[in-house]
PDB file of C-alpha atoms in Angstrom:
ATOM      1  CA  MET A   1      82.375 -58.076  62.172  1.00  0.00           C
ATOM      2  CA  ALA A   2      83.468 -61.164  60.363  1.00  0.00           C
ATOM      3  CA  SER A   3      83.731 -63.099  63.712  1.00  0.00           C
ATOM      4  CA  ILE A   4      79.936 -61.715  64.919  1.00  0.00           C
ATOM      5  CA  LYS A   5      78.794 -63.601  61.388  1.00  0.00           C
ATOM      6  CA  GLY A   6      80.745 -66.796  61.887  1.00  0.00           C
ATOM      7  CA  SER A   7      79.300 -67.027  65.411  1.00  0.00           C
ATOM      8  CA  ARG A   8      76.076 -66.491  64.618  1.00  0.00           C
ATOM      9  CA  ARG A   9      76.495 -69.176  61.865  1.00  0.00           C
ATOM     10  CA  ARG A  10      78.295 -71.338  64.010  1.00  0.00           C
ATOM     11  CA  GLY A  11      75.038 -71.051  66.375  1.00  0.00           C
ATOM     12  CA  ALA A  12      72.740 -71.670  63.556  1.00  0.00           C
ATOM     13  CA  ALA A  13      74.658 -74.582  62.916  1.00  0.00           C
ATOM     14  CA  LEU A  14      74.366 -76.031  66.337  1.00  0.00           C
ATOM     15  CA  HIS A  15      70.488 -75.407  66.780  1.00  0.00           C
ATOM     16  CA  ALA A  16      69.749 -76.853  63.594  1.00  0.00           C
ATOM     17  CA  THR A  17      71.976 -80.094  64.847  1.00  0.00           C
ATOM     18  CA  LEU A  18      70.218 -80.076  67.780  1.00  0.00           C
ATOM     19  CA  ILE A  19      67.128 -79.986  66.198  1.00  0.00           C
ATOM     20  CA  ALA A  20      67.742 -82.357  63.714  1.00  0.00           C
ATOM     21  CA  GLY A  21      68.339 -84.603  67.105  1.00  0.00           C
ATOM     22  CA  VAL A  22      65.538 -84.287  68.923  1.00  0.00           C
ATOM     23  CA  LEU A  23      63.508 -84.593  65.903  1.00  0.00           C
ATOM     24  CA  LEU A  24      65.207 -88.318  65.047  1.00  0.00           C
ATOM     25  CA  SER A  25      64.549 -88.950  69.138  1.00  0.00           C
ATOM     26  CA  ALA A  26      60.771 -87.850  68.934  1.00  0.00           C
ATOM     27  CA  PHE A  27      60.123 -89.825  65.810  1.00  0.00           C
ATOM     28  CA  PRO A  28      60.080 -93.607  67.261  1.00  0.00           C
ATOM     29  CA  PHE A  29      57.291 -92.130  69.974  1.00  0.00           C
ATOM     30  CA  TYR A  30      55.535 -90.448  67.359  1.00  0.00           C
ATOM     31  CA  TRP A  31      55.119 -93.471  64.886  1.00  0.00           C
ATOM     32  CA  ALA A  32      54.027 -95.405  68.089  1.00  0.00           C
ATOM     33  CA  VAL A  33      51.343 -93.153  68.286  1.00  0.00           C
ATOM     34  CA  ILE A  34      50.586 -93.254  64.812  1.00  0.00           C
ATOM     35  CA  MET A  35      50.645 -96.955  64.848  1.00  0.00           C
ATOM     36  CA  SER A  36      48.253 -97.560  67.467  1.00  0.00           C
ATOM     37  CA  THR A  37      45.547 -95.315  65.613  1.00  0.00           C
ATOM     38  CA  HIS A  38      45.554 -97.929  62.668  1.00  0.00           C
ATOM     39  CA  THR A  39      44.897-101.581  61.437  1.00  0.00           C
ATOM     40  CA  SER A  40      47.513-104.436  61.318  1.00  0.00           C
ATOM     41  CA  SER A  41      47.029-103.992  57.318  1.00  0.00           C
ATOM     42  CA  GLU A  42      46.931-100.456  57.513  1.00  0.00           C
ATOM     43  CA  ILE A  43      50.340-100.572  59.179  1.00  0.00           C
ATOM     44  CA  PHE A  44      51.856-102.770  56.517  1.00  0.00           C
ATOM     45  CA  SER A  45      50.680-100.838  53.472  1.00  0.00           C
ATOM     46  CA  TYR A  46      52.659 -99.093  51.411  1.00  0.00           C
ATOM     47  CA  PRO A  47      53.384 -96.075  51.060  1.00  0.00           C
ATOM     48  CA  PRO A  48      53.508 -95.987  55.005  1.00  0.00           C
ATOM     49  CA  LYS A  49      51.140 -93.684  56.548  1.00  0.00           C
ATOM     50  CA  LEU A  50      51.887 -90.426  58.371  1.00  0.00           C
ATOM     51  CA  LEU A  51      49.361 -89.379  59.780  1.00  0.00           C
ATOM     52  CA  PRO A  52      46.768 -90.599  62.705  1.00  0.00           C
ATOM     53  CA  GLY A  53      44.160 -92.941  61.800  1.00  0.00           C
ATOM     54  CA  THR A  54      40.727 -93.356  63.101  1.00  0.00           C
ATOM     55  CA  HIS A  55      41.005 -97.241  64.826  1.00  0.00           C
ATOM     56  CA  PHE A  56      42.558 -95.866  68.439  1.00  0.00           C
ATOM     57  CA  ALA A  57      39.302 -96.388  70.248  1.00  0.00           C
ATOM     58  CA  ASP A  58      39.307 -99.865  68.733  1.00  0.00           C
ATOM     59  CA  ASN A  59      42.524-100.597  69.417  1.00  0.00           C
ATOM     60  CA  VAL A  60      41.752 -99.738  73.020  1.00  0.00           C
ATOM     61  CA  ARG A  61      38.725-101.980  72.869  1.00  0.00           C
ATOM     62  CA  HIS A  62      40.402-105.027  71.694  1.00  0.00           C
ATOM     63  CA  LEU A  63      43.520-104.879  74.395  1.00  0.00           C
ATOM     64  CA  LEU A  64      40.852-104.970  76.950  1.00  0.00           C
ATOM     65  CA  ASP A  65      39.224-107.500  75.587  1.00  0.00           C
ATOM     66  CA  SER A  66      42.503-109.916  75.275  1.00  0.00           C
ATOM     67  CA  VAL A  67      44.403-109.058  78.489  1.00  0.00           C
ATOM     68  CA  ASP A  68      43.641-107.864  81.887  1.00  0.00           C
ATOM     69  CA  PHE A  69      45.682-104.317  80.885  1.00  0.00           C
ATOM     70  CA  PHE A  70      44.626-102.563  83.861  1.00  0.00           C
ATOM     71  CA  GLY A  71      45.075-105.354  86.617  1.00  0.00           C
ATOM     72  CA  SER A  72      48.605-106.072  85.260  1.00  0.00           C
ATOM     73  CA  MET A  73      48.949-102.352  85.526  1.00  0.00           C
ATOM     74  CA  ALA A  74      48.222-102.355  89.023  1.00  0.00           C
ATOM     75  CA  ASN A  75      50.234-105.127  89.451  1.00  0.00           C
ATOM     76  CA  SER A  76      53.441-103.181  88.170  1.00  0.00           C
ATOM     77  CA  LEU A  77      52.375-100.221  89.803  1.00  0.00           C
ATOM     78  CA  LEU A  78      52.722-101.771  93.521  1.00  0.00           C
ATOM     79  CA  VAL A  79      55.998-103.809  92.309  1.00  0.00           C
ATOM     80  CA  ALA A  80      58.220-100.697  90.728  1.00  0.00           C
ATOM     81  CA  GLY A  81      56.507 -98.532  93.572  1.00  0.00           C
ATOM     82  CA  SER A  82      57.389-100.950  96.410  1.00  0.00           C
ATOM     83  CA  VAL A  83      60.880-101.722  94.775  1.00  0.00           C
ATOM     84  CA  THR A  84      61.754 -97.756  94.506  1.00  0.00           C
ATOM     85  CA  VAL A  85      60.475 -96.772  97.829  1.00  0.00           C
ATOM     86  CA  LEU A  86      62.957-100.097  99.474  1.00  0.00           C
ATOM     87  CA  VAL A  87      65.618 -99.448  97.249  1.00  0.00           C
ATOM     88  CA  LEU A  88      65.951 -95.289  97.715  1.00  0.00           C
ATOM     89  CA  PHE A  89      65.853 -96.027 101.717  1.00  0.00           C
ATOM     90  CA  PHE A  90      68.387 -99.262 101.960  1.00  0.00           C
ATOM     91  CA  ASP A  91      70.855 -97.761  99.332  1.00  0.00           C
ATOM     92  CA  SER A  92      71.018 -94.510 100.684  1.00  0.00           C
ATOM     93  CA  LEU A  93      71.236 -95.805 104.499  1.00  0.00           C
ATOM     94  CA  ALA A  94      74.279 -98.639 103.103  1.00  0.00           C
ATOM     95  CA  ALA A  95      75.912 -95.279 101.090  1.00  0.00           C
ATOM     96  CA  PHE A  96      75.678 -92.784 104.559  1.00  0.00           C
ATOM     97  CA  VAL A  97      77.299 -95.512 106.175  1.00  0.00           C
ATOM     98  CA  PHE A  98      80.067 -96.356 103.050  1.00  0.00           C
ATOM     99  CA  ALA A  99      80.539 -92.232 102.139  1.00  0.00           C
ATOM    100  CA  LYS A 100      81.038 -91.098 105.930  1.00  0.00           C
ATOM    101  CA  PHE A 101      81.753 -93.650 108.603  1.00  0.00           C
ATOM    102  CA  THR A 102      85.109 -95.438 108.913  1.00  0.00           C
ATOM    103  CA  PHE A 103      84.251 -98.849 110.553  1.00  0.00           C
ATOM    104  CA  PRO A 104      86.840-102.335 110.681  1.00  0.00           C
ATOM    105  CA  GLY A 105      86.038-104.048 106.854  1.00  0.00           C
ATOM    106  CA  LYS A 106      85.050-101.103 105.031  1.00  0.00           C
ATOM    107  CA  ARG A 107      87.705-101.496 102.048  1.00  0.00           C
ATOM    108  CA  LEU A 108      86.485-105.400 101.598  1.00  0.00           C
ATOM    109  CA  LEU A 109      83.073-105.232 101.943  1.00  0.00           C
ATOM    110  CA  PHE A 110      83.133-102.357  99.240  1.00  0.00           C
ATOM    111  CA  ALA A 111      85.428-104.690  97.232  1.00  0.00           C
ATOM    112  CA  LEU A 112      82.578-107.467  97.310  1.00  0.00           C
ATOM    113  CA  LEU A 113      79.738-104.808  96.436  1.00  0.00           C
ATOM    114  CA  MET A 114      81.457-103.795  93.387  1.00  0.00           C
ATOM    115  CA  ALA A 115      81.895-108.130  92.338  1.00  0.00           C
ATOM    116  CA  VAL A 116      78.510-108.191  92.906  1.00  0.00           C
ATOM    117  CA  PHE A 117      77.790-105.128  90.930  1.00  0.00           C
ATOM    118  CA  MET A 118      80.076-106.708  88.130  1.00  0.00           C
ATOM    119  CA  VAL A 119      78.222-109.849  87.843  1.00  0.00           C
ATOM    120  CA  PRO A 120      75.046-110.150  85.348  1.00  0.00           C
ATOM    121  CA  ALA A 121      71.710-110.582  86.860  1.00  0.00           C
ATOM    122  CA  GLN A 122      70.836-113.574  84.268  1.00  0.00           C
ATOM    123  CA  LEU A 123      73.396-115.448  86.610  1.00  0.00           C
ATOM    124  CA  ALA A 124      71.233-114.805  89.991  1.00  0.00           C
ATOM    125  CA  ALA A 125      68.023-116.030  88.183  1.00  0.00           C
ATOM    126  CA  ILE A 126      68.677-119.979  88.933  1.00  0.00           C
ATOM    127  CA  PRO A 127      69.756-119.421  92.318  1.00  0.00           C
ATOM    128  CA  GLN A 128      67.593-116.779  93.468  1.00  0.00           C
ATOM    129  CA  PHE A 129      64.580-119.093  92.116  1.00  0.00           C
ATOM    130  CA  VAL A 130      65.470-121.914  94.289  1.00  0.00           C
ATOM    131  CA  ILE A 131      65.289-119.307  97.431  1.00  0.00           C
ATOM    132  CA  MET A 132      62.145-117.671  96.825  1.00  0.00           C
ATOM    133  CA  ALA A 133      60.536-121.400  96.149  1.00  0.00           C
ATOM    134  CA  LYS A 134      61.892-122.617  99.952  1.00  0.00           C
ATOM    135  CA  LEU A 135      60.423-119.746 100.995  1.00  0.00           C
ATOM    136  CA  GLY A 136      57.443-120.305  99.593  1.00  0.00           C
ATOM    137  CA  TRP A 137      56.785-116.930  97.449  1.00  0.00           C
ATOM    138  CA  ILE A 138      56.985-118.218  93.799  1.00  0.00           C
ATOM    139  CA  GLY A 139      53.476-116.923  92.184  1.00  0.00           C
ATOM    140  CA  SER A 140      53.528-113.577  94.420  1.00  0.00           C
ATOM    141  CA  MET A 141      54.355-110.248  94.169  1.00  0.00           C
ATOM    142  CA  THR A 142      56.693-110.584  96.977  1.00  0.00           C
ATOM    143  CA  SER A 143      59.295-112.616  94.861  1.00  0.00           C
ATOM    144  CA  LEU A 144      59.287-109.674  92.904  1.00  0.00           C
ATOM    145  CA  ILE A 145      59.778-106.662  95.579  1.00  0.00           C
ATOM    146  CA  VAL A 146      62.091-108.603  98.327  1.00  0.00           C
ATOM    147  CA  PRO A 147      65.012-109.455  96.051  1.00  0.00           C
ATOM    148  CA  ALA A 148      64.670-105.999  94.620  1.00  0.00           C
ATOM    149  CA  ALA A 149      65.163-104.213  97.624  1.00  0.00           C
ATOM    150  CA  ALA A 150      68.265-103.441  96.875  1.00  0.00           C
ATOM    151  CA  ASN A 151      71.189-102.997  95.051  1.00  0.00           C
ATOM    152  CA  ALA A 152      74.945-102.189  94.698  1.00  0.00           C
ATOM    153  CA  PHE A 153      74.494 -99.958  91.764  1.00  0.00           C
ATOM    154  CA  GLY A 154      72.144 -97.688  93.847  1.00  0.00           C
ATOM    155  CA  ILE A 155      74.922 -97.602  96.721  1.00  0.00           C
ATOM    156  CA  PHE A 156      77.757 -97.054  94.510  1.00  0.00           C
ATOM    157  CA  TRP A 157      76.064 -94.881  92.822  1.00  0.00           C
ATOM    158  CA  MET A 158      74.556 -92.802  96.527  1.00  0.00           C
ATOM    159  CA  ARG A 159      77.898 -92.782  97.943  1.00  0.00           C
ATOM    160  CA  GLN A 160      79.537 -91.037  95.389  1.00  0.00           C
ATOM    161  CA  TYR A 161      77.099 -88.448  95.656  1.00  0.00           C
ATOM    162  CA  MET A 162      77.617 -88.285  98.681  1.00  0.00           C
ATOM    163  CA  LYS A 163      81.073 -87.813  99.139  1.00  0.00           C
ATOM    164  CA  GLY A 164      80.868 -84.912  97.598  1.00  0.00           C
ATOM    165  CA  ALA A 165      77.637 -83.543  98.797  1.00  0.00           C
ATOM    166  CA  VAL A 166      77.303 -83.715 102.177  1.00  0.00           C
ATOM    167  CA  HIS A 167      80.143 -82.105 103.559  1.00  0.00           C
ATOM    168  CA  ASP A 168      82.015 -83.217 107.026  1.00  0.00           C
ATOM    169  CA  GLU A 169      81.489 -80.078 108.947  1.00  0.00           C
ATOM    170  CA  LEU A 170      77.697 -80.633 108.502  1.00  0.00           C
ATOM    171  CA  LEU A 171      77.662 -83.821 110.261  1.00  0.00           C
ATOM    172  CA  ASP A 172      79.960 -82.849 113.415  1.00  0.00           C
ATOM    173  CA  ALA A 173      77.649 -79.697 113.806  1.00  0.00           C
ATOM    174  CA  SER A 174      75.032 -82.124 113.686  1.00  0.00           C
ATOM    175  CA  ARG A 175      76.717 -84.568 116.193  1.00  0.00           C
ATOM    176  CA  ILE A 176      78.058 -80.950 118.491  1.00  0.00           C
ATOM    177  CA  ASP A 177      73.429 -80.832 118.700  1.00  0.00           C
ATOM    178  CA  GLY A 178      73.182 -84.148 119.987  1.00  0.00           C
ATOM    179  CA  ALA A 179      72.271 -85.864 116.523  1.00  0.00           C
ATOM    180  CA  GLY A 180      72.432 -89.600 116.686  1.00  0.00           C
ATOM    181  CA  PHE A 181      73.077 -91.672 113.243  1.00  0.00           C
ATOM    182  CA  LEU A 182      69.675 -91.978 112.355  1.00  0.00           C
ATOM    183  CA  ARG A 183      69.127 -88.145 112.828  1.00  0.00           C
ATOM    184  CA  GLN A 184      72.092 -87.328 110.964  1.00  0.00           C
ATOM    185  CA  TYR A 185      70.885 -89.191 108.343  1.00  0.00           C
ATOM    186  CA  TRP A 186      67.493 -88.209 107.927  1.00  0.00           C
ATOM    187  CA  HIS A 187      67.861 -84.439 108.591  1.00  0.00           C
ATOM    188  CA  VAL A 188      71.270 -83.680 107.259  1.00  0.00           C
ATOM    189  CA  ALA A 189      72.759 -86.261 104.558  1.00  0.00           C
ATOM    190  CA  LEU A 190      69.119 -86.917 102.968  1.00  0.00           C
ATOM    191  CA  PRO A 191      68.168 -83.209 102.243  1.00  0.00           C
ATOM    192  CA  VAL A 192      71.357 -82.472 100.358  1.00  0.00           C
ATOM    193  CA  VAL A 193      71.319 -85.282  98.364  1.00  0.00           C
ATOM    194  CA  ARG A 194      67.686 -85.409  96.843  1.00  0.00           C
ATOM    195  CA  PRO A 195      68.654 -84.903  93.370  1.00  0.00           C
ATOM    196  CA  GLY A 196      70.779 -88.000  93.591  1.00  0.00           C
ATOM    197  CA  LEU A 197      67.720 -89.592  94.818  1.00  0.00           C
ATOM    198  CA  ALA A 198      65.735 -88.201  92.036  1.00  0.00           C
ATOM    199  CA  PHE A 199      67.845 -89.853  89.912  1.00  0.00           C
ATOM    200  CA  LEU A 200      67.786 -93.425  91.462  1.00  0.00           C
ATOM    201  CA  GLY A 201      64.244 -93.194  91.727  1.00  0.00           C
ATOM    202  CA  ILE A 202      63.557 -92.713  88.207  1.00  0.00           C
ATOM    203  CA  PHE A 203      66.168 -95.391  87.646  1.00  0.00           C
ATOM    204  CA  THR A 204      64.483 -98.121  89.556  1.00  0.00           C
ATOM    205  CA  PHE A 205      61.427 -97.320  88.710  1.00  0.00           C
ATOM    206  CA  MET A 206      62.170 -97.569  85.111  1.00  0.00           C
ATOM    207  CA  GLY A 207      64.360-100.479  85.283  1.00  0.00           C
ATOM    208  CA  GLN A 208      61.290-101.901  87.914  1.00  0.00           C
ATOM    209  CA  TRP A 209      58.379-101.275  84.926  1.00  0.00           C
ATOM    210  CA  ASN A 210      59.900-102.589  81.994  1.00  0.00           C
ATOM    211  CA  ASP A 211      61.319-106.051  83.692  1.00  0.00           C
ATOM    212  CA  TYR A 212      60.046-109.049  81.629  1.00  0.00           C
ATOM    213  CA  ALA A 213      62.389-111.955  82.249  1.00  0.00           C
ATOM    214  CA  TRP A 214      62.261-112.198  86.426  1.00  0.00           C
ATOM    215  CA  PRO A 215      58.184-111.892  86.475  1.00  0.00           C
ATOM    216  CA  LEU A 216      58.035-114.092  83.548  1.00  0.00           C
ATOM    217  CA  ILE A 217      59.713-116.666  85.884  1.00  0.00           C
ATOM    218  CA  ALA A 218      58.369-116.098  89.031  1.00  0.00           C
ATOM    219  CA  LEU A 219      54.671-115.342  88.623  1.00  0.00           C
ATOM    220  CA  THR A 220      53.295-118.716  88.083  1.00  0.00           C
ATOM    221  CA  ASP A 221      49.933-117.621  87.310  1.00  0.00           C
ATOM    222  CA  PRO A 222      49.134-116.247  83.806  1.00  0.00           C
ATOM    223  CA  ASP A 223      45.661-114.085  84.834  1.00  0.00           C
ATOM    224  CA  ASN A 224      48.407-112.710  88.088  1.00  0.00           C
ATOM    225  CA  VAL A 225      51.217-111.047  86.024  1.00  0.00           C
ATOM    226  CA  THR A 226      52.729-107.919  84.913  1.00  0.00           C
ATOM    227  CA  LEU A 227      51.759-105.271  82.589  1.00  0.00           C
ATOM    228  CA  GLN A 228      54.865-106.137  80.181  1.00  0.00           C
ATOM    229  CA  VAL A 229      54.416-110.380  80.479  1.00  0.00           C
ATOM    230  CA  ALA A 230      50.713-109.126  80.308  1.00  0.00           C
ATOM    231  CA  LEU A 231      51.466-107.058  76.661  1.00  0.00           C
ATOM    232  CA  SER A 232      54.018-109.563  75.903  1.00  0.00           C
ATOM    233  CA  GLN A 233      50.764-112.488  75.718  1.00  0.00           C
ATOM    234  CA  LEU A 234      49.122-110.276  72.271  1.00  0.00           C
ATOM    235  CA  ASN A 235      51.923-111.457  70.114  1.00  0.00           C
ATOM    236  CA  GLY A 236      49.779-113.963  68.403  1.00  0.00           C
ATOM    237  CA  THR A 237      51.387-117.359  66.849  1.00  0.00           C
ATOM    238  CA  HIS A 238      51.505-117.905  62.185  1.00  0.00           C
ATOM    239  CA  GLY A 239      51.438-114.285  61.594  1.00  0.00           C
ATOM    240  CA  THR A 240      48.643-113.048  63.544  1.00  0.00           C
ATOM    241  CA  THR A 241      49.758-110.481  65.665  1.00  0.00           C
ATOM    242  CA  ASP A 242      47.284-107.498  65.921  1.00  0.00           C
ATOM    243  CA  TYR A 243      50.273-104.782  65.360  1.00  0.00           C
ATOM    244  CA  GLY A 244      47.764-101.910  66.376  1.00  0.00           C
ATOM    245  CA  MET A 245      46.839-103.224  69.347  1.00  0.00           C
ATOM    246  CA  VAL A 246      50.025-104.464  70.524  1.00  0.00           C
ATOM    247  CA  MET A 247      51.688-100.630  69.965  1.00  0.00           C
ATOM    248  CA  THR A 248      48.269 -99.364  71.733  1.00  0.00           C
ATOM    249  CA  GLY A 249      49.157-101.437  74.533  1.00  0.00           C
ATOM    250  CA  ALA A 250      52.640-100.254  74.554  1.00  0.00           C
ATOM    251  CA  LEU A 251      51.478 -96.310  74.194  1.00  0.00           C
ATOM    252  CA  LEU A 252      49.321 -96.767  77.083  1.00  0.00           C
ATOM    253  CA  ALA A 253      52.321 -98.405  79.153  1.00  0.00           C
ATOM    254  CA  LEU A 254      54.735 -95.994  78.643  1.00  0.00           C
ATOM    255  CA  LEU A 255      52.336 -93.188  80.302  1.00  0.00           C
ATOM    256  CA  PRO A 256      53.095 -94.092  83.651  1.00  0.00           C
ATOM    257  CA  LEU A 257      57.032 -93.572  83.117  1.00  0.00           C
ATOM    258  CA  LEU A 258      56.637 -90.440  81.217  1.00  0.00           C
ATOM    259  CA  ILE A 259      54.793 -89.232  84.560  1.00  0.00           C
ATOM    260  CA  VAL A 260      57.512 -90.492  86.488  1.00  0.00           C
ATOM    261  CA  PHE A 261      60.472 -88.926  84.883  1.00  0.00           C
ATOM    262  CA  ALA A 262      58.408 -85.641  84.687  1.00  0.00           C
ATOM    263  CA  VAL A 263      57.806 -85.601  88.707  1.00  0.00           C
ATOM    264  CA  GLY A 264      61.409 -86.995  88.837  1.00  0.00           C
ATOM    265  CA  ALA A 265      63.213 -84.628  86.626  1.00  0.00           C
ATOM    266  CA  ARG A 266      61.562 -81.522  88.371  1.00  0.00           C
ATOM    267  CA  GLN A 267      62.311 -82.250  91.407  1.00  0.00           C
ATOM    268  CA  ILE A 268      66.270 -83.061  90.343  1.00  0.00           C
ATOM    269  CA  ILE A 269      66.372 -79.404  88.104  1.00  0.00           C
ATOM    270  CA  GLY A 270      64.545 -77.680  91.321  1.00  0.00           C
ATOM    271  CA  ASP A 271      67.336 -78.814  94.067  1.00  0.00           C
ATOM    272  CA  LEU A 272      69.995 -78.012  91.345  1.00  0.00           C
ATOM    273  CA  ALA A 273      68.727 -74.513  91.028  1.00  0.00           C
ATOM    274  CA  LYS A 274      67.935 -74.244  94.876  1.00  0.00           C
ATOM    275  CA  GLY A 275      71.604 -75.174  95.519  1.00  0.00           C
ATOM    276  CA  ALA A 276      72.974 -72.967  92.983  1.00  0.00           C
ATOM    277  CA  ILE A 277      71.126 -69.654  94.806  1.00  0.00           C
ATOM    278  CA  LYS A 278      72.184 -70.598  97.850  1.00  0.00           C
TER     279      LYS A 278
END
């Protein structure tokens, strides 16, 4: 009896800790919603206002008057969506080769890949800008999409995932049935590694959506920028920033990320559940 009561107390304490963690994690999002419904003067008032205000529509109207919000969002969707599709294809294809095939120089190439993985992206900004300028891509979305079409992290992640998820017996059976390399990749490997692809897709989309430094450098037209660069233009000078408008923009920019995360997380959970049932 005492052990049952002790386990119940431990369970209650665990649930209380988890609930407290959830509330702490969710509070910044709640605070962003609250600030987006108030003016700057109300945001800095004391005591702070913890309930929604009545200025959300005004903040949205000021936001749309200040920047081309939906045009910038379309640019970000184009860049993030294109990069995500390309990364999923190229990284999974390269990872399939590294994970399941043997060829001369395989270890050396993988070592070079890991070396690239450990190099900070900021070091490549200047050489990348020079290359894009020589190609005539500076100022266009191509300068954002092509350099990010493949990355070392995605190849490493999918290689590790494929090594454990794609069994050699499946590939041997497909070869006996006459499947070539691309059929093995498309019909055997990809259906098995969909949870890994879903994670990589979420990770890539979020990274490209939130990228600020490279779009700021590569896009020279201030009227044709991605959403993060456009939102940075809302910061005024000499203390004139309208923080209610800024938080409204940040909140609206968060919505596509929530949709992508919800869809990707559902894919991950659904495929894992299918695998467990099988």
